[in-house]
PDB file of C-alpha atoms in Angstrom:
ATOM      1  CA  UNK A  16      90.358 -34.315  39.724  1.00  0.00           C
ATOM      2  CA  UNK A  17      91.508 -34.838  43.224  1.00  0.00           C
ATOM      3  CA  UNK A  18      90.015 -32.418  45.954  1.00  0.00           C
ATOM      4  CA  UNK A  19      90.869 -31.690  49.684  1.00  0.00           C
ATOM      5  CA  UNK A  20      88.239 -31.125  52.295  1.00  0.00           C
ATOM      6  CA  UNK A  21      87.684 -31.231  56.240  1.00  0.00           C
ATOM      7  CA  UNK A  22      86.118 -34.612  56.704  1.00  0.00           C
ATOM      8  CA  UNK A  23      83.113 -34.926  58.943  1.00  0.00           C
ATOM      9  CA  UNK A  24      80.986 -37.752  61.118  1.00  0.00           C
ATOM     10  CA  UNK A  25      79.498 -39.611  57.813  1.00  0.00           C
ATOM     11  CA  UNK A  26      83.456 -39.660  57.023  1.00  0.00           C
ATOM     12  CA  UNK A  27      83.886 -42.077  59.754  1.00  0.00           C
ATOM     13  CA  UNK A  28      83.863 -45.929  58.372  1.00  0.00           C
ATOM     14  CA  UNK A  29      85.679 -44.512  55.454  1.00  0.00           C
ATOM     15  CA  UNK A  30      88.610 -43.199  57.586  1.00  0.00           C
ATOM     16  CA  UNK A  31      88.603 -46.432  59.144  1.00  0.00           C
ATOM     17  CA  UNK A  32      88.688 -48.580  56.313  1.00  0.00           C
ATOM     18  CA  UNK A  33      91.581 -46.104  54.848  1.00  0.00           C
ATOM     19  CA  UNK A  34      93.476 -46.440  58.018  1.00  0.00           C
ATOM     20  CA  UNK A  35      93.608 -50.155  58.399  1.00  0.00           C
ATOM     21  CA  UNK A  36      94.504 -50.417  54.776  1.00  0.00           C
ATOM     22  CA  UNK A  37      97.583 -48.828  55.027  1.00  0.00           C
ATOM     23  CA  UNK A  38      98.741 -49.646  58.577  1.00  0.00           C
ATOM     24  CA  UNK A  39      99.327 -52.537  59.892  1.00  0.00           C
ATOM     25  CA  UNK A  40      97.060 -51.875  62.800  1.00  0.00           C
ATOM     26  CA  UNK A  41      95.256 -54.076  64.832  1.00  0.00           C
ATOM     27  CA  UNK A  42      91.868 -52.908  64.532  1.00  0.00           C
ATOM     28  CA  UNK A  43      90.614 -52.229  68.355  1.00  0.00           C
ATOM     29  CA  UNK A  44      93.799 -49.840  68.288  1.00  0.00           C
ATOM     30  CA  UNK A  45      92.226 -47.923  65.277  1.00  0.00           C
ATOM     31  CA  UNK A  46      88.587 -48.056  66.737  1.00  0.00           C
ATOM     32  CA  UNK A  47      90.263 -46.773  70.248  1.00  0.00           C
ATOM     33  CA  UNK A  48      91.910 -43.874  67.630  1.00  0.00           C
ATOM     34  CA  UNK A  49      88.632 -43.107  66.552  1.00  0.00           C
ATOM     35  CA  UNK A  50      86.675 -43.298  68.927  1.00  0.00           C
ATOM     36  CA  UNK A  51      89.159 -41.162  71.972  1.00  0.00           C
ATOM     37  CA  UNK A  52      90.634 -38.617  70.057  1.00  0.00           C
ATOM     38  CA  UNK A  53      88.110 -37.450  67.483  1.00  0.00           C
ATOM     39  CA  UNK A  54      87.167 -34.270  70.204  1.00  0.00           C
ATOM     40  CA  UNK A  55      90.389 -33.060  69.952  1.00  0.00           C
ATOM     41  CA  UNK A  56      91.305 -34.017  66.450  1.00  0.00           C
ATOM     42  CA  UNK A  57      91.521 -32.590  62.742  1.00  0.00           C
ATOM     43  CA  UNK A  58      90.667 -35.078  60.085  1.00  0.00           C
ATOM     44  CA  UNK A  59      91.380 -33.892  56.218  1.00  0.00           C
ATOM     45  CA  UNK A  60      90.803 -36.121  53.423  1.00  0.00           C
ATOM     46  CA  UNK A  61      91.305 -36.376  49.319  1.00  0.00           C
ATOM     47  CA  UNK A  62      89.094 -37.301  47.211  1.00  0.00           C
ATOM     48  CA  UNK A  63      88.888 -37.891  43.536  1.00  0.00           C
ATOM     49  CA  UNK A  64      85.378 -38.917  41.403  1.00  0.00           C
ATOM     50  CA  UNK A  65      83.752 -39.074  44.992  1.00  0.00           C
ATOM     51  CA  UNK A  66      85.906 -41.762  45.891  1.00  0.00           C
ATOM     52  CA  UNK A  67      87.921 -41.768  49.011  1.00  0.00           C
ATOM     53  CA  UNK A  68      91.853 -41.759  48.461  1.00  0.00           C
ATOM     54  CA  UNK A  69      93.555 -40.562  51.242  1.00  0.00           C
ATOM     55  CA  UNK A  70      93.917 -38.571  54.612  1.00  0.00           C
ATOM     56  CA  UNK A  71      95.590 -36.748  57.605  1.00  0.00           C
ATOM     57  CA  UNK A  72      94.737 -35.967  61.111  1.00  0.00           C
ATOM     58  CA  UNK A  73      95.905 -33.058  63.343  1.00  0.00           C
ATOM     59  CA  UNK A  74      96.055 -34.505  67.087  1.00  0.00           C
ATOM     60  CA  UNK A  75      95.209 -30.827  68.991  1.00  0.00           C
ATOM     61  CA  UNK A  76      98.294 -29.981  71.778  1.00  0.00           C
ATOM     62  CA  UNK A  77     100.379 -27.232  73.144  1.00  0.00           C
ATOM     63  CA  UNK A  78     103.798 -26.012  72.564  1.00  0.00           C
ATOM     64  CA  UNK A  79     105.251 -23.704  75.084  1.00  0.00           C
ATOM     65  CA  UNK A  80     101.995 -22.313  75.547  1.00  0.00           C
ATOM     66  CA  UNK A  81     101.350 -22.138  71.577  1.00  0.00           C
ATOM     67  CA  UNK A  82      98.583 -23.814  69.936  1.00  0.00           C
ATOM     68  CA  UNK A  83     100.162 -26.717  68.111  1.00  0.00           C
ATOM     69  CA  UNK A  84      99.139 -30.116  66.469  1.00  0.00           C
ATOM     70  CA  UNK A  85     100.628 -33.621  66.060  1.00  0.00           C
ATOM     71  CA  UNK A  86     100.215 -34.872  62.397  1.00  0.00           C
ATOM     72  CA  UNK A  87     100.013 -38.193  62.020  1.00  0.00           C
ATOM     73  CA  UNK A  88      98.101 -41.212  59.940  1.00  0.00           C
ATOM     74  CA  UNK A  89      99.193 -39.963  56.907  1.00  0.00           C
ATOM     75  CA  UNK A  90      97.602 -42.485  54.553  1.00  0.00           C
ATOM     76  CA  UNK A  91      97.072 -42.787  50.801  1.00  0.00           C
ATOM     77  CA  UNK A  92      95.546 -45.752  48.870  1.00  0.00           C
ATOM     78  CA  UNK A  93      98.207 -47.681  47.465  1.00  0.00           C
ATOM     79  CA  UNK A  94      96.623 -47.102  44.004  1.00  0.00           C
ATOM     80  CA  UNK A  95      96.831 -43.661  44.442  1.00  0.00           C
ATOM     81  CA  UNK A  96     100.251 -43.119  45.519  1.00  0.00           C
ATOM     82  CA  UNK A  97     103.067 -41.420  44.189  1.00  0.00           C
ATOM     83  CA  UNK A  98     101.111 -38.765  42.517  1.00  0.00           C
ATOM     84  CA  UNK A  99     101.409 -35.909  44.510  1.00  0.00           C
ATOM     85  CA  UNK A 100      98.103 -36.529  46.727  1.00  0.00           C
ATOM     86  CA  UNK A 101      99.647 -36.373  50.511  1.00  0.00           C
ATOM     87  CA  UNK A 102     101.584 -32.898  49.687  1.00  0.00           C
ATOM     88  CA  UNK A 103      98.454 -31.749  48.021  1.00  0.00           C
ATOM     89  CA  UNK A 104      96.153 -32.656  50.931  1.00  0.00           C
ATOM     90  CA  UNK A 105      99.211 -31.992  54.131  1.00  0.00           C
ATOM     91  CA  UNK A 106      99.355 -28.576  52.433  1.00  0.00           C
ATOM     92  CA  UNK A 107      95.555 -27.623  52.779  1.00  0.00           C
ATOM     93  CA  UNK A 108      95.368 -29.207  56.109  1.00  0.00           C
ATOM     94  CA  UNK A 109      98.212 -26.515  57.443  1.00  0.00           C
ATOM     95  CA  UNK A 110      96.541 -23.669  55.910  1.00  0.00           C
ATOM     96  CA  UNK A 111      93.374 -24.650  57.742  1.00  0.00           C
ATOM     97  CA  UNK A 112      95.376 -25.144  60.869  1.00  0.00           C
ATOM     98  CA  UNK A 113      97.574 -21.588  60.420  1.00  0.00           C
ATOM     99  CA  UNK A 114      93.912 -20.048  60.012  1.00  0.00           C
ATOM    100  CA  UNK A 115      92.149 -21.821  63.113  1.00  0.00           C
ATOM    101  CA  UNK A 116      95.423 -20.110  65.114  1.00  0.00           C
ATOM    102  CA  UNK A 117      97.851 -23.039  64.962  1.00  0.00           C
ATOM    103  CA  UNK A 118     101.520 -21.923  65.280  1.00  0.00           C
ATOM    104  CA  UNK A 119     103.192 -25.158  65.061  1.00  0.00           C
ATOM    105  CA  UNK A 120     102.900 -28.416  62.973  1.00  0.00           C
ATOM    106  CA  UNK A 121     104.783 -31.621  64.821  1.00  0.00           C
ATOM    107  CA  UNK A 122     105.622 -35.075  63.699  1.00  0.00           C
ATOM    108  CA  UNK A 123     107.010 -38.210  63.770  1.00  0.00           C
ATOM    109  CA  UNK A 124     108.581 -39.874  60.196  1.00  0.00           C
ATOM    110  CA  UNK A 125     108.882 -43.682  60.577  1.00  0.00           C
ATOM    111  CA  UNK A 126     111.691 -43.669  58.520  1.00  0.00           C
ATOM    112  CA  UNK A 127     114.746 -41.989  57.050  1.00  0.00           C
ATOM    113  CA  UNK A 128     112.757 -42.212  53.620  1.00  0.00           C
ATOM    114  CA  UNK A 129     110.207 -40.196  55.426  1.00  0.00           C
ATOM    115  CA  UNK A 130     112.018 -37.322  56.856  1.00  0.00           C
ATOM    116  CA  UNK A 131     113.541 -36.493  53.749  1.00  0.00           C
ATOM    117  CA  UNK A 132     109.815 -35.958  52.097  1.00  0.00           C
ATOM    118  CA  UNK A 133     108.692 -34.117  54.972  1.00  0.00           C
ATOM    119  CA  UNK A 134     111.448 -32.043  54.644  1.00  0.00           C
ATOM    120  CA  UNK A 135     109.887 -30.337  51.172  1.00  0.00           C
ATOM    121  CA  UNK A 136     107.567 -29.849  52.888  1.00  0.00           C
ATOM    122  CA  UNK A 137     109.348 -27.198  55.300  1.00  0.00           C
ATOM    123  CA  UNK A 138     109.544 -29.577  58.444  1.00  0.00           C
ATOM    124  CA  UNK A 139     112.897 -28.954  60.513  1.00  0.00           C
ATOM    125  CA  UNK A 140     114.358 -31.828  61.906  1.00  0.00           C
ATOM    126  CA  UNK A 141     114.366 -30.069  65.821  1.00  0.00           C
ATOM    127  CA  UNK A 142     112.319 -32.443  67.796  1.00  0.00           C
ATOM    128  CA  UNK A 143     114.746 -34.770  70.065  1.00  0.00           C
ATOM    129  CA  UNK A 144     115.355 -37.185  72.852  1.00  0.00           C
ATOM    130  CA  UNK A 145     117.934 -38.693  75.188  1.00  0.00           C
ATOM    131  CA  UNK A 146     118.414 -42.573  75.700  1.00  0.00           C
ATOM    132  CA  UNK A 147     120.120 -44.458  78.633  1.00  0.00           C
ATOM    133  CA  UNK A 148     120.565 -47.855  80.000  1.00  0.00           C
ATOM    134  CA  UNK A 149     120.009 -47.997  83.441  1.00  0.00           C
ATOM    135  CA  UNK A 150     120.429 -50.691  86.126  1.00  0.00           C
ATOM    136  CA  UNK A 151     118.060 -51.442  88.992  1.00  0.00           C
ATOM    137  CA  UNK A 152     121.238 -50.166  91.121  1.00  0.00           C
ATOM    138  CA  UNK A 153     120.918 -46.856  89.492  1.00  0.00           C
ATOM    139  CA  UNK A 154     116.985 -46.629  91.464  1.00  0.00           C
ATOM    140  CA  UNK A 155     119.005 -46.103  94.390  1.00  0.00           C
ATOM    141  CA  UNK A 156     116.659 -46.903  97.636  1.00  0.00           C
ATOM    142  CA  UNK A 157     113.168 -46.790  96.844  1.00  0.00           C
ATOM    143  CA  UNK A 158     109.635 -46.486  98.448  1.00  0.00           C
ATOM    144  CA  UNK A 159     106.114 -48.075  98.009  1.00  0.00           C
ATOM    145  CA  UNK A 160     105.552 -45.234  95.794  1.00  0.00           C
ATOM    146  CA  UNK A 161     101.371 -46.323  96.491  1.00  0.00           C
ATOM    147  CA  UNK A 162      98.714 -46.303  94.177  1.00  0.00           C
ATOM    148  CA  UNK A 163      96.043 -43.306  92.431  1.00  0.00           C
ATOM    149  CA  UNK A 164      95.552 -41.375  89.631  1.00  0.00           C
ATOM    150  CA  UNK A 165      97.753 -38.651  88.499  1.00  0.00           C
ATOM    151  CA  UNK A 166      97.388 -35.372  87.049  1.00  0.00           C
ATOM    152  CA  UNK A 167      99.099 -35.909  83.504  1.00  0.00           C
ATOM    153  CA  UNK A 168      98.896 -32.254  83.240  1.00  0.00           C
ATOM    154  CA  UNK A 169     100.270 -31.190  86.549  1.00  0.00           C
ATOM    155  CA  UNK A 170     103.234 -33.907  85.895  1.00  0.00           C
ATOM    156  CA  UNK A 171     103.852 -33.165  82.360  1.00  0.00           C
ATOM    157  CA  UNK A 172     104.889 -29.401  83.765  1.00  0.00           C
ATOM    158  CA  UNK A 173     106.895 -30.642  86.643  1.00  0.00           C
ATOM    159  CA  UNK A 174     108.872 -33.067  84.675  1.00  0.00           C
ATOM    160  CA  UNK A 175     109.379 -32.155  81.032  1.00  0.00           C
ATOM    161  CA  UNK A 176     110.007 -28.353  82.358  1.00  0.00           C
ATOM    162  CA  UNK A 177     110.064 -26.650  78.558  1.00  0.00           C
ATOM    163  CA  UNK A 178     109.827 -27.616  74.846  1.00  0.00           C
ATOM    164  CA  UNK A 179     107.743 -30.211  75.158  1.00  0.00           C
ATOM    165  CA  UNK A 180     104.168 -30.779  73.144  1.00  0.00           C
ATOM    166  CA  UNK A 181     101.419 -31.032  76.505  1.00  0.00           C
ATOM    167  CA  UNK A 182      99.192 -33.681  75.617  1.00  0.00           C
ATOM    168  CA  UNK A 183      95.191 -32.957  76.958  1.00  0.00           C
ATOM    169  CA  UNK A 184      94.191 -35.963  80.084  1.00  0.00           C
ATOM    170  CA  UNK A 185      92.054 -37.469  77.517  1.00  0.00           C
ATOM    171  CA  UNK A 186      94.746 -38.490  74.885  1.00  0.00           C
ATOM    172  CA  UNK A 187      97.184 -39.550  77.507  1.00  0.00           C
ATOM    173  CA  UNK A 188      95.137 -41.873  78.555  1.00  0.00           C
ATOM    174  CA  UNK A 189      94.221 -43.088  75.050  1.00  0.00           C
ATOM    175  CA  UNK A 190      97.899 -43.486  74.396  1.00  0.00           C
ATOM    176  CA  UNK A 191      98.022 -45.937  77.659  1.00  0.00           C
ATOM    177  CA  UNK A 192      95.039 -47.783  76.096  1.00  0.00           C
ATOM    178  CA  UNK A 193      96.223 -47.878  72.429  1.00  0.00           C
ATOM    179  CA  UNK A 194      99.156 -49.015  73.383  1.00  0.00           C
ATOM    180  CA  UNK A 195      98.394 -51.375  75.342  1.00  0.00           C
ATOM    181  CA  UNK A 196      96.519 -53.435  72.948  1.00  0.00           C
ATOM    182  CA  UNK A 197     100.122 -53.946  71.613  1.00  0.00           C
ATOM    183  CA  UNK A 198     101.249 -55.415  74.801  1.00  0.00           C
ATOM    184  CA  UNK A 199     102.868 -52.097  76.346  1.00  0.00           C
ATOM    185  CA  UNK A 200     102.480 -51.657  79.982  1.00  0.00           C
ATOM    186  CA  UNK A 201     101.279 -48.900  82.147  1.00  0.00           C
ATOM    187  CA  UNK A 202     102.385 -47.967  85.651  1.00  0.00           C
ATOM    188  CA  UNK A 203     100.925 -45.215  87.253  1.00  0.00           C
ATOM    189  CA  UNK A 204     100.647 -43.722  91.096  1.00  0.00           C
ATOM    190  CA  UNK A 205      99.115 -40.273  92.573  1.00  0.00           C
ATOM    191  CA  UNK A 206     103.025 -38.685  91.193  1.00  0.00           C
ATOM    192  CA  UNK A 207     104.072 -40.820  88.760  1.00  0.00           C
ATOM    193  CA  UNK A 208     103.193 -42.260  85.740  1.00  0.00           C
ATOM    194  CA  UNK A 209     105.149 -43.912  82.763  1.00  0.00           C
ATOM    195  CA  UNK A 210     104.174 -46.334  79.361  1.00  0.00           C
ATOM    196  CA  UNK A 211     106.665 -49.482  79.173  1.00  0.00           C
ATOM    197  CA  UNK A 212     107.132 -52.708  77.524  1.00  0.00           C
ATOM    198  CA  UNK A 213     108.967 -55.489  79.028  1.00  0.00           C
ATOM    199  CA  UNK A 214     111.289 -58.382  77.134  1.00  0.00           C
ATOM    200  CA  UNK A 215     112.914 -60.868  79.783  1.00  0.00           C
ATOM    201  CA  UNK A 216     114.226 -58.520  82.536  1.00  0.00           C
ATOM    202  CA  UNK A 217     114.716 -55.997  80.358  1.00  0.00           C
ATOM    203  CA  UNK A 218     112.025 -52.778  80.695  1.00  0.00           C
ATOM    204  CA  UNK A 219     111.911 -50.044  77.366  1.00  0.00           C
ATOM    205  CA  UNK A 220     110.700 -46.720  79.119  1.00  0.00           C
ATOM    206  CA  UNK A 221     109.126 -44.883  76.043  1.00  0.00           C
ATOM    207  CA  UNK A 222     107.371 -41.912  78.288  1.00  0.00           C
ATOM    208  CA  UNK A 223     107.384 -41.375  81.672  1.00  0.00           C
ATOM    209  CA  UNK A 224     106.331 -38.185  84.149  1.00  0.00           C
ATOM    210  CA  UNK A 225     106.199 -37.069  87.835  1.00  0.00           C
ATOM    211  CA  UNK A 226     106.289 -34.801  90.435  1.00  0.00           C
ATOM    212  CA  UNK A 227     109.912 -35.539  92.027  1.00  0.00           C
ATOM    213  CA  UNK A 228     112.226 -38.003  90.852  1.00  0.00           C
ATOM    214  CA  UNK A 229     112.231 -40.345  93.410  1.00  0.00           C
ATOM    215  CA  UNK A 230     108.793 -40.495  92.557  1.00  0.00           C
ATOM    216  CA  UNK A 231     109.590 -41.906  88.680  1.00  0.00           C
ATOM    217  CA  UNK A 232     112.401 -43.939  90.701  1.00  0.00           C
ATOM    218  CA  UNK A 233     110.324 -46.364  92.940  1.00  0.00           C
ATOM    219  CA  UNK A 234     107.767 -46.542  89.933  1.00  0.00           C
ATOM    220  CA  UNK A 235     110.203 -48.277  88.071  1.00  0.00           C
ATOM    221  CA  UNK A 236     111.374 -50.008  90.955  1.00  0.00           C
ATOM    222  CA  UNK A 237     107.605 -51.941  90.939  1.00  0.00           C
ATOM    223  CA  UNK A 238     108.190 -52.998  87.243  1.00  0.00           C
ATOM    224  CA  UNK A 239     110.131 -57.062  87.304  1.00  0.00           C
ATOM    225  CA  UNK A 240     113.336 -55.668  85.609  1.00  0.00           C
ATOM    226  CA  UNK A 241     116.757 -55.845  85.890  1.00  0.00           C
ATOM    227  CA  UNK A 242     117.142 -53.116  83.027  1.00  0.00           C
ATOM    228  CA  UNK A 243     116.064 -50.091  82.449  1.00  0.00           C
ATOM    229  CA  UNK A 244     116.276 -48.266  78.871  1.00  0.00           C
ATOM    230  CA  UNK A 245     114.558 -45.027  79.601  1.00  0.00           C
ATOM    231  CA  UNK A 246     113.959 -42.272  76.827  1.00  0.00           C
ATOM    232  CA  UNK A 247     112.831 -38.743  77.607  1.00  0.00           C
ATOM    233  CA  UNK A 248     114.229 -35.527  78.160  1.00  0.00           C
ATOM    234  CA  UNK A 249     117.161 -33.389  79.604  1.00  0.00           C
ATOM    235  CA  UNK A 250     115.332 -32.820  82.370  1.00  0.00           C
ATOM    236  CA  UNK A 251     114.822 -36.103  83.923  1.00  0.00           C
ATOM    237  CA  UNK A 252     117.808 -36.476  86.013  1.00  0.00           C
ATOM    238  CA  UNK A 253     118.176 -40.183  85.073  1.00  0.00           C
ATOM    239  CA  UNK A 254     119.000 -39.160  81.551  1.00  0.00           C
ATOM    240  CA  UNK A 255     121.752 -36.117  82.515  1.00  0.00           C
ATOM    241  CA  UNK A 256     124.509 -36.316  79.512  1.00  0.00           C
ATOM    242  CA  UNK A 257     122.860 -38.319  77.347  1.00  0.00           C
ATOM    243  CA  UNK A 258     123.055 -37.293  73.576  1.00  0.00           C
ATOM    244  CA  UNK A 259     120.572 -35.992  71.998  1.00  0.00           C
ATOM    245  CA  UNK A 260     119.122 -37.975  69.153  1.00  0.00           C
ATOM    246  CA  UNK A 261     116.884 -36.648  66.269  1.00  0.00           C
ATOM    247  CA  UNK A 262     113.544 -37.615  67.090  1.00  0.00           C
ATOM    248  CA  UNK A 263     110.794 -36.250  64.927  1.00  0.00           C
ATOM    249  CA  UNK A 264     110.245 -33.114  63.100  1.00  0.00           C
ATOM    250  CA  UNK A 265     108.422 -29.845  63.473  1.00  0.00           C
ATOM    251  CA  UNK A 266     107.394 -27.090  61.155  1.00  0.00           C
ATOM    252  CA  UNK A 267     106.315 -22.892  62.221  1.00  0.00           C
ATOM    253  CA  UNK A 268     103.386 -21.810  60.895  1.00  0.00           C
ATOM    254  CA  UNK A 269     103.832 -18.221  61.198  1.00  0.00           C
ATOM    255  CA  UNK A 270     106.983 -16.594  61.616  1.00  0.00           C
ATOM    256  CA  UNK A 271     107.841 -16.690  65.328  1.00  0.00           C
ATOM    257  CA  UNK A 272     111.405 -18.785  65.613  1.00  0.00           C
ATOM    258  CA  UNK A 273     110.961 -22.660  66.349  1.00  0.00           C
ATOM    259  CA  UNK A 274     112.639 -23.600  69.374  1.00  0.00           C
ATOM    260  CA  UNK A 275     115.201 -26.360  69.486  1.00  0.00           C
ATOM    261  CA  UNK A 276     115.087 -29.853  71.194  1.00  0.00           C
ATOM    262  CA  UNK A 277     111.749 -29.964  71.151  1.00  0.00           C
ATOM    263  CA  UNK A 278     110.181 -33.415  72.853  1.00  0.00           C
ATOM    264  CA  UNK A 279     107.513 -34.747  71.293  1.00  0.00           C
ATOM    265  CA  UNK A 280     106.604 -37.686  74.477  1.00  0.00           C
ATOM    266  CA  UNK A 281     104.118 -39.794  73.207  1.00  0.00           C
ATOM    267  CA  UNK A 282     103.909 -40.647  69.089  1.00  0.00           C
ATOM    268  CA  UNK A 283     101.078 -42.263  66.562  1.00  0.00           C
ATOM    269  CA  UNK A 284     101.625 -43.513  62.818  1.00  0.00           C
TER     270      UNK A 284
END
């Protein structure tokens, strides 16, 4: 009989294990997972004849001022799949979340395959972004834009303005060091601050924040690129009239409305 249950610290080298079994993660990205976000984190597992078969964790954020979560590392033992387990244990995990005060659930499917499952399971696809190429020309004139650490949560407000899920300091900065054990880049001064990779001249913005635009402007400016493919919200001025594009999913909890077009920023498995 399979049962669902809150995980705890002995938990630990099972979740690993179950995570690098069905990702394909390098493993100092899943130790960096475990070891940075655990504070701030949810972890619910199955289990069947006290063996370990699968589980889910609820990344703690904000959504216009509502408590909120990120699911993500959905994983199941590929002997186990196809049975039912991940509804099973994604359903308990929300009813623990609606009862700790949660009034959101937000995610990102990998795949098309993926959005129709979480779709039973009463997701919405709302959750969007806005892509454009952009030239070094399009910079305009720029300035030394300097060097220090930002605020992530002063930026995040100033830039992303509304519908957006407000990441805590602590997992923005794991995101720049999980990432970057993949190769992707981080630029940061005392206004600006944006995750990157970079292919020949060619720079793929996945999240970026600041105070003023010209701020996010000679940021990019100190990146070797010759192209610029920036994702993020309406609000950034550098993506004005771009379409929207479907970009994740998010489910209420209670019955207050879901808002539309919300931005989900930074994403896990």
């Amino acid at each position: 009989m399979v049962s669902f249950s809150k995980t705890d610290k002995t938990d630990l080298p099972a979740l690993k294990a179950l995570w690098l079994t069905c990702f394909e993660e390098d493993e100092r990205a899943a130790e960096l997972f475990f070891e940075r976000t655990m504070s701030f984190t949810h972890a619910y597992k199955a289990t069947e004849n006290g063996e370990f078969i699968a589980a889910v964790y609820l990344v703690g954020c904000t959504l216009n001022g509502r408590q909120a979560h990120y699911l993500c590392g959905a994983a199941t033992r590929p002997d186990c799949r196809n049975r039912g387990v991940m509804s099973g244990l994604i359903r308990f995990a929300l009813d623990d979340a609606k009862n700790r005060g949660d009034v959101f659930s937000v995610l990102f499917p990998a795949d098309e395959g993926l959005y129709r499952f979480y779709s039973r399971l009463g997701y919405l696809a709302k959750c969007t972004a806005r892509t454009r190429r952009l030239t070094r020309a399009d910079l305009g004139d720029t300035q030394n834009p300097g060097c220090g650490t930002p605020d992530t949560d002063v930026l995040q407000k100033l830039s992303l303005k509304n519908n957006f899920l407000f990441w805590n300091k602590d997992f923005v900065a794991f995101a720049s060091d999980y990432y970057g054990v993949y190769g992707v880049k981080t630029v940061r001064s005392e206004n600006a601050f944006a995750i990157y990779s970079l292919k020949g001249r060619t720079a793929t913005v996945y999240y970026s924040i600041y105070n003023e635009i010209k701020e996010l402007k000679s940021l990019l400016s100190t990146i070797k690129a010759d192209t610029y493919i920036i994702t993020g919200t309406g609000a950034n001025p550098l993506l004005a009239g771009a379409k929207r594009e479907i970009c994740g999913m998010l489910r209420p909890l209670t019955n207050e409305n879901p808002p539309d077009d919300v931005f989900i920023g930074i994403t896990l498995n």
